[in-house]
mmCIF file of C-alpha atoms in Angstrom:
data_model
loop_
_atom_site.group_PDB
_atom_site.id
_atom_site.type_symbol
_atom_site.label_atom_id
_atom_site.label_comp_id
_atom_site.label_asym_id
_atom_site.label_seq_id
_atom_site.Cartn_x
_atom_site.Cartn_y
_atom_site.Cartn_z
ATOM 1 C CA ALA S 1 137.814 130.485 223.802
ATOM 2 C CA GLN S 2 133.612 131.955 224.320
ATOM 3 C CA SER S 3 131.265 131.347 222.861
ATOM 4 C CA VAL S 4 127.719 131.639 222.344
ATOM 5 C CA ALA S 5 125.071 129.347 220.870
ATOM 6 C CA GLN S 6 121.531 130.082 220.525
ATOM 7 C CA PRO S 7 120.240 126.595 218.075
ATOM 8 C CA GLU S 8 117.045 127.878 216.712
ATOM 9 C CA ASP S 9 116.925 130.501 214.704
ATOM 10 C CA GLN S 10 113.678 131.628 213.751
ATOM 11 C CA VAL S 11 110.509 130.392 217.566
ATOM 12 C CA ASN S 12 106.664 131.145 216.828
ATOM 13 C CA VAL S 13 104.389 131.845 219.211
ATOM 14 C CA ALA S 14 100.397 132.847 219.828
ATOM 15 C CA GLU S 15 100.091 136.458 221.407
ATOM 16 C CA GLY S 16 99.127 135.860 224.688
ATOM 17 C CA ASN S 17 100.907 132.535 224.618
ATOM 18 C CA PRO S 18 104.292 132.037 227.258
ATOM 19 C CA LEU S 19 107.836 132.051 225.187
ATOM 20 C CA THR S 20 111.384 130.610 225.445
ATOM 21 C CA VAL S 21 113.975 131.596 223.149
ATOM 22 C CA LYS S 22 117.035 129.667 223.861
ATOM 23 C CA CYS S 23 120.974 130.286 224.837
ATOM 24 C CA THR S 24 123.734 127.912 225.965
ATOM 25 C CA TYR S 25 127.225 129.675 226.512
ATOM 26 C CA SER S 26 131.236 128.571 227.473
ATOM 27 C CA VAL S 27 132.648 130.598 228.626
ATOM 28 C CA SER S 28 136.305 130.531 231.542
ATOM 29 C CA GLY S 29 134.740 131.946 235.421
ATOM 30 C CA ASN S 30 131.701 133.151 236.136
ATOM 31 C CA PRO S 31 129.882 134.279 232.705
ATOM 32 C CA TYR S 32 128.670 138.317 232.417
ATOM 33 C CA LEU S 33 125.281 137.413 230.513
ATOM 34 C CA PHE S 34 123.218 139.266 228.497
ATOM 35 C CA TRP S 35 119.717 139.603 226.552
ATOM 36 C CA TYR S 36 118.960 142.510 223.531
ATOM 37 C CA VAL S 37 117.314 143.153 221.367
ATOM 38 C CA GLN S 38 116.754 144.529 217.491
ATOM 39 C CA TYR S 39 113.818 145.394 215.263
ATOM 40 C CA PRO S 40 114.086 146.929 211.968
ATOM 41 C CA ASN S 41 117.262 148.895 211.428
ATOM 42 C CA ARG S 42 118.174 149.774 214.465
ATOM 43 C CA GLY S 43 120.893 149.065 217.152
ATOM 44 C CA LEU S 44 120.600 145.908 220.384
ATOM 45 C CA GLN S 45 118.466 146.885 223.035
ATOM 46 C CA PHE S 46 119.828 145.926 226.180
ATOM 47 C CA LEU S 47 116.732 143.810 227.742
ATOM 48 C CA LEU S 48 118.142 142.350 230.677
ATOM 49 C CA LYS S 49 122.009 140.625 232.568
ATOM 50 C CA TYR S 50 122.719 138.172 235.174
ATOM 51 C CA ILE S 51 126.239 138.738 236.942
ATOM 52 C CA THR S 52 125.618 137.173 239.903
ATOM 53 C CA GLY S 53 123.217 136.839 242.399
ATOM 54 C CA ASP S 54 119.008 135.163 241.737
ATOM 55 C CA ASN S 55 118.820 133.083 238.347
ATOM 56 C CA LEU S 56 115.930 134.196 237.646
ATOM 57 C CA VAL S 57 116.867 137.577 236.664
ATOM 58 C CA LYS S 58 113.940 140.149 236.078
ATOM 59 C CA GLY S 59 114.080 142.948 232.745
ATOM 60 C CA SER S 60 112.177 145.693 230.468
ATOM 61 C CA TYR S 61 109.656 144.922 228.780
ATOM 62 C CA GLY S 62 108.029 141.864 230.852
ATOM 63 C CA PHE S 63 110.876 140.037 229.664
ATOM 64 C CA GLU S 64 112.886 137.476 231.698
ATOM 65 C CA ALA S 65 115.519 134.999 232.438
ATOM 66 C CA GLU S 66 116.480 132.090 234.023
ATOM 67 C CA PHE S 67 120.885 131.299 234.209
ATOM 68 C CA ASN S 68 121.487 127.364 234.544
ATOM 69 C CA LYS S 69 125.053 126.998 236.045
ATOM 70 C CA SER S 70 125.275 123.203 235.272
ATOM 71 C CA GLN S 71 123.783 123.497 231.997
ATOM 72 C CA THR S 72 125.532 126.235 230.869
ATOM 73 C CA SER S 73 122.260 128.486 229.820
ATOM 74 C CA PHE S 74 119.735 131.602 229.906
ATOM 75 C CA HIS S 75 117.354 131.230 228.101
ATOM 76 C CA LEU S 76 115.061 134.695 227.602
ATOM 77 C CA LYS S 77 111.504 134.036 228.454
ATOM 78 C CA LYS S 78 107.605 135.938 228.372
ATOM 79 C CA PRO S 79 104.627 134.825 229.871
ATOM 80 C CA SER S 80 102.148 135.819 228.264
ATOM 81 C CA ALA S 81 103.924 137.943 224.162
ATOM 82 C CA LEU S 82 103.265 139.787 222.258
ATOM 83 C CA VAL S 83 102.756 140.943 218.025
ATOM 84 C CA SER S 84 105.310 143.854 219.169
ATOM 85 C CA ASP S 85 107.464 141.517 220.476
ATOM 86 C CA SER S 86 108.593 141.351 217.144
ATOM 87 C CA ALA S 87 112.135 141.169 216.531
ATOM 88 C CA LEU S 88 115.254 140.037 216.867
ATOM 89 C CA TYR S 89 116.995 138.726 219.903
ATOM 90 C CA PHE S 90 120.518 138.889 220.852
ATOM 91 C CA CYS S 91 122.284 136.765 223.500
ATOM 92 C CA ALA S 92 125.841 137.830 224.257
ATOM 93 C CA VAL S 93 128.945 137.132 227.483
ATOM 94 C CA ARG S 94 131.829 139.150 227.859
ATOM 95 C CA GLY S 95 134.561 137.958 227.245
ATOM 96 C CA TYR S 96 137.508 137.230 229.598
ATOM 97 C CA GLY S 97 140.759 138.012 229.290
ATOM 98 C CA GLY S 98 143.332 141.550 229.336
ATOM 99 C CA ALA S 99 141.286 144.079 229.917
ATOM 100 C CA THR S 100 138.295 143.749 226.960
ATOM 101 C CA ASN S 101 134.878 144.226 228.006
ATOM 102 C CA LYS S 102 133.869 142.816 224.332
ATOM 103 C CA LEU S 103 130.671 141.498 224.097
ATOM 104 C CA ILE S 104 130.558 138.049 222.191
ATOM 105 C CA PHE S 105 127.053 137.742 220.075
ATOM 106 C CA GLY S 106 125.702 134.735 219.635
ATOM 107 C CA THR S 107 123.287 134.905 215.646
ATOM 108 C CA GLY S 108 120.834 135.845 217.005
ATOM 109 C CA THR S 109 116.854 133.940 216.989
ATOM 110 C CA LEU S 110 114.369 136.063 215.388
ATOM 111 C CA LEU S 111 110.950 135.949 216.929
ATOM 112 C CA ALA S 112 107.564 136.072 215.187
ATOM 113 C CA VAL S 113 104.143 136.542 217.432
ATOM 114 C CA GLN S 114 101.378 136.188 215.607
ATOM 115 C CA PRO S 115 98.231 137.692 216.060
ATOM 116 C CA ASN M 1 118.893 162.305 226.917
ATOM 117 C CA ALA M 2 121.114 161.900 224.006
ATOM 118 C CA GLY M 3 122.168 158.301 223.628
ATOM 119 C CA VAL M 4 124.788 156.689 221.454
ATOM 120 C CA MET M 5 125.012 158.717 218.273
ATOM 121 C CA GLN M 6 125.877 157.223 214.879
ATOM 122 C CA ASN M 7 126.566 159.906 211.943
ATOM 123 C CA PRO M 8 126.064 158.732 208.655
ATOM 124 C CA ARG M 9 123.611 156.502 208.831
ATOM 125 C CA HIS M 10 123.563 155.320 205.908
ATOM 126 C CA LEU M 11 127.215 155.179 203.596
ATOM 127 C CA VAL M 12 127.741 155.034 199.834
ATOM 128 C CA ARG M 13 130.732 154.318 198.588
ATOM 129 C CA ARG M 14 132.111 152.874 195.166
ATOM 130 C CA ARG M 15 135.354 150.719 195.859
ATOM 131 C CA GLY M 16 138.805 151.672 196.283
ATOM 132 C CA GLN M 17 137.001 154.782 198.198
ATOM 133 C CA GLU M 18 136.986 156.045 201.989
ATOM 134 C CA ALA M 19 134.181 155.550 205.076
ATOM 135 C CA ARG M 20 134.287 157.379 207.432
ATOM 136 C CA LEU M 21 131.798 156.312 210.362
ATOM 137 C CA ARG M 22 131.816 158.707 213.363
ATOM 138 C CA CYS M 23 130.154 158.007 217.005
ATOM 139 C CA SER M 24 129.818 160.375 219.376
ATOM 140 C CA PRO M 25 129.625 158.136 222.994
ATOM 141 C CA MET M 26 126.599 158.614 226.057
ATOM 142 C CA LYS M 27 127.311 161.138 228.001
ATOM 143 C CA GLY M 28 129.173 160.159 230.487
ATOM 144 C CA HIS M 29 130.459 156.662 228.922
ATOM 145 C CA SER M 30 134.488 156.928 228.285
ATOM 146 C CA HIS M 31 134.692 153.857 226.674
ATOM 147 C CA VAL M 32 133.587 153.385 222.898
ATOM 148 C CA TYR M 33 133.309 149.965 221.613
ATOM 149 C CA TRP M 34 132.528 148.940 216.872
ATOM 150 C CA TYR M 35 130.697 145.771 215.954
ATOM 151 C CA ARG M 36 130.022 144.719 212.495
ATOM 152 C CA GLN M 37 126.777 142.848 211.637
ATOM 153 C CA LEU M 38 127.221 141.694 209.116
ATOM 154 C CA PRO M 39 123.532 139.865 206.381
ATOM 155 C CA GLU M 40 121.698 137.422 208.207
ATOM 156 C CA GLU M 41 124.676 137.167 211.289
ATOM 157 C CA GLY M 42 125.267 138.247 214.693
ATOM 158 C CA LEU M 43 127.657 141.161 215.868
ATOM 159 C CA LYS M 44 131.379 141.308 215.597
ATOM 160 C CA PHE M 45 133.507 143.038 218.589
ATOM 161 C CA MET M 46 136.009 144.914 216.220
ATOM 162 C CA VAL M 47 137.661 147.528 218.986
ATOM 163 C CA TYR M 48 137.279 148.773 221.531
ATOM 164 C CA LEU M 49 138.282 151.609 222.651
ATOM 165 C CA GLN M 50 139.247 154.559 225.464
ATOM 166 C CA LYS M 51 139.728 158.827 225.707
ATOM 167 C CA GLU M 52 143.119 158.304 223.308
ATOM 168 C CA ASN M 53 143.676 154.849 224.146
ATOM 169 C CA ILE M 54 142.815 151.666 221.910
ATOM 170 C CA ILE M 55 141.905 148.811 224.662
ATOM 171 C CA ASP M 56 140.921 145.607 222.505
ATOM 172 C CA GLU M 57 141.619 145.400 218.330
ATOM 173 C CA SER M 58 141.389 142.110 218.334
ATOM 174 C CA GLY M 59 138.736 141.573 215.683
ATOM 175 C CA MET M 60 139.883 144.172 213.233
ATOM 176 C CA PRO M 61 141.573 143.374 209.896
ATOM 177 C CA LYS M 62 145.026 143.775 209.653
ATOM 178 C CA GLU M 63 144.023 145.491 206.767
ATOM 179 C CA ARG M 64 142.466 149.164 205.669
ATOM 180 C CA PHE M 65 140.727 149.503 208.717
ATOM 181 C CA SER M 66 141.539 151.549 212.080
ATOM 182 C CA ALA M 67 139.732 153.831 214.881
ATOM 183 C CA GLU M 68 140.036 156.297 216.774
ATOM 184 C CA PHE M 69 138.609 158.364 220.007
ATOM 185 C CA PRO M 70 140.358 161.471 221.021
ATOM 186 C CA LYS M 71 140.418 163.681 223.576
ATOM 187 C CA GLU M 72 138.059 165.527 222.349
ATOM 188 C CA GLY M 73 135.258 164.966 219.690
ATOM 189 C CA PRO M 74 133.909 161.543 218.149
ATOM 190 C CA SER M 75 134.952 158.007 217.731
ATOM 191 C CA ILE M 76 135.565 157.656 213.953
ATOM 192 C CA LEU M 77 135.972 154.121 212.503
ATOM 193 C CA ARG M 78 137.966 154.731 209.107
ATOM 194 C CA ILE M 79 137.815 152.631 205.821
ATOM 195 C CA GLN M 80 140.720 152.759 203.540
ATOM 196 C CA GLN M 81 140.124 151.903 200.397
ATOM 197 C CA VAL M 82 136.875 150.072 200.754
ATOM 198 C CA VAL M 83 135.384 146.332 198.787
ATOM 199 C CA ARG M 84 131.919 144.689 197.962
ATOM 200 C CA GLY M 85 132.873 142.294 201.270
ATOM 201 C CA ASP M 86 132.327 146.236 203.402
ATOM 202 C CA SER M 87 129.478 146.016 202.649
ATOM 203 C CA ALA M 88 127.515 146.073 206.498
ATOM 204 C CA ALA M 89 126.110 147.476 209.261
ATOM 205 C CA TYR M 90 128.411 148.780 211.798
ATOM 206 C CA PHE M 91 127.169 148.972 215.534
ATOM 207 C CA CYS M 92 129.602 151.428 218.898
ATOM 208 C CA ALA M 93 128.165 150.939 221.862
ATOM 209 C CA SER M 94 129.369 152.842 224.532
ATOM 210 C CA SER M 95 129.564 152.562 228.424
ATOM 211 C CA PRO M 96 130.452 154.251 231.705
ATOM 212 C CA PRO M 97 134.124 154.489 233.329
ATOM 213 C CA GLY M 98 135.186 151.744 235.128
ATOM 214 C CA GLY M 99 137.657 149.131 234.366
ATOM 215 C CA ARG M 100 135.692 145.558 233.624
ATOM 216 C CA SER M 101 132.736 146.911 233.722
ATOM 217 C CA ASN M 102 129.499 144.065 234.473
ATOM 218 C CA GLN M 103 127.255 147.829 232.848
ATOM 219 C CA PRO M 104 125.400 146.892 229.501
ATOM 220 C CA GLN M 105 126.894 148.363 226.635
ATOM 221 C CA HIS M 106 123.934 150.651 225.176
ATOM 222 C CA PHE M 107 124.003 150.469 221.491
ATOM 223 C CA GLY M 108 124.113 153.380 218.275
ATOM 224 C CA ASP M 109 121.234 153.306 215.572
ATOM 225 C CA GLY M 110 123.910 151.767 213.530
ATOM 226 C CA THR M 111 125.764 152.872 210.471
ATOM 227 C CA ARG M 112 124.172 151.132 206.892
ATOM 228 C CA LEU M 113 127.785 150.998 204.491
ATOM 229 C CA SER M 114 127.163 150.065 200.895
ATOM 230 C CA ILE M 115 129.571 149.668 198.609
ATOM 231 C CA LEU M 116 129.233 149.690 194.081
#
C-alpha cells in the first residue's frame, strides 16, 4: 500500500534561517511526489513535483525539494525562511493501481516562522 | 483565469438533512477529485470522476455519499441523512485530461460543512 509520512507536526524556524520540512514515502514502482501548501481557510496550493529527472526540484516561492530514492525521502527546503511562509505543508504521492490519479497525503506539517 | 470554484464555502445542516456540494473545475480540465479533511487531519481521497464517469470511488463511504460529474454543469458531492461525523472541509481538485497524469491537481478553497 502507498503511504506518506511527515514525522513532524510542527517546525519552528527564525526568519532568514534555512528551513526543512521532512517527508518519506512508501510506494511500489517509481513515485510521483508533490508538495502543497495550505493557508488558513483556503485550499491547497501546488508548490512543486518530482516525476523523473534531477533529484533537486525547484518550485514556487523559492522552495525546492530533494528526492532521495535510497532513503525514500522528499524533503522540502528553502534557503531563507519568511514570516509569510508560515502555513500548513502537505507532502503527497500519486496512487498506483488501475486508472486512479488519486493523491495520498501526509498528515501535514505546520511551519511557524518567527520574526 | 478562474481556478477551481466550489460553492457554497460554508454549509450548515441539521442531522438527517441532505448536503449538496458543488465544484466547477478549471477551464480545460476534465478530471475532478473530491477529498475530505477532518479537523487536525490531512486530506483523504474520496472519489475521482471524469465527465459522466466515476473512475475511482475507493475512498467513498459505502452509504449516504454519492458523486456525479454530468456532461453539463458542475460536479456534485451529495451526502444524504447527514450525521455529526460528516462535519469536515470538503475539497475539490481538477486536472487536465490525459491518462495517468503527472500534472498537479489544482484545488478549490473548499466547502466547510457543519452539522448541528
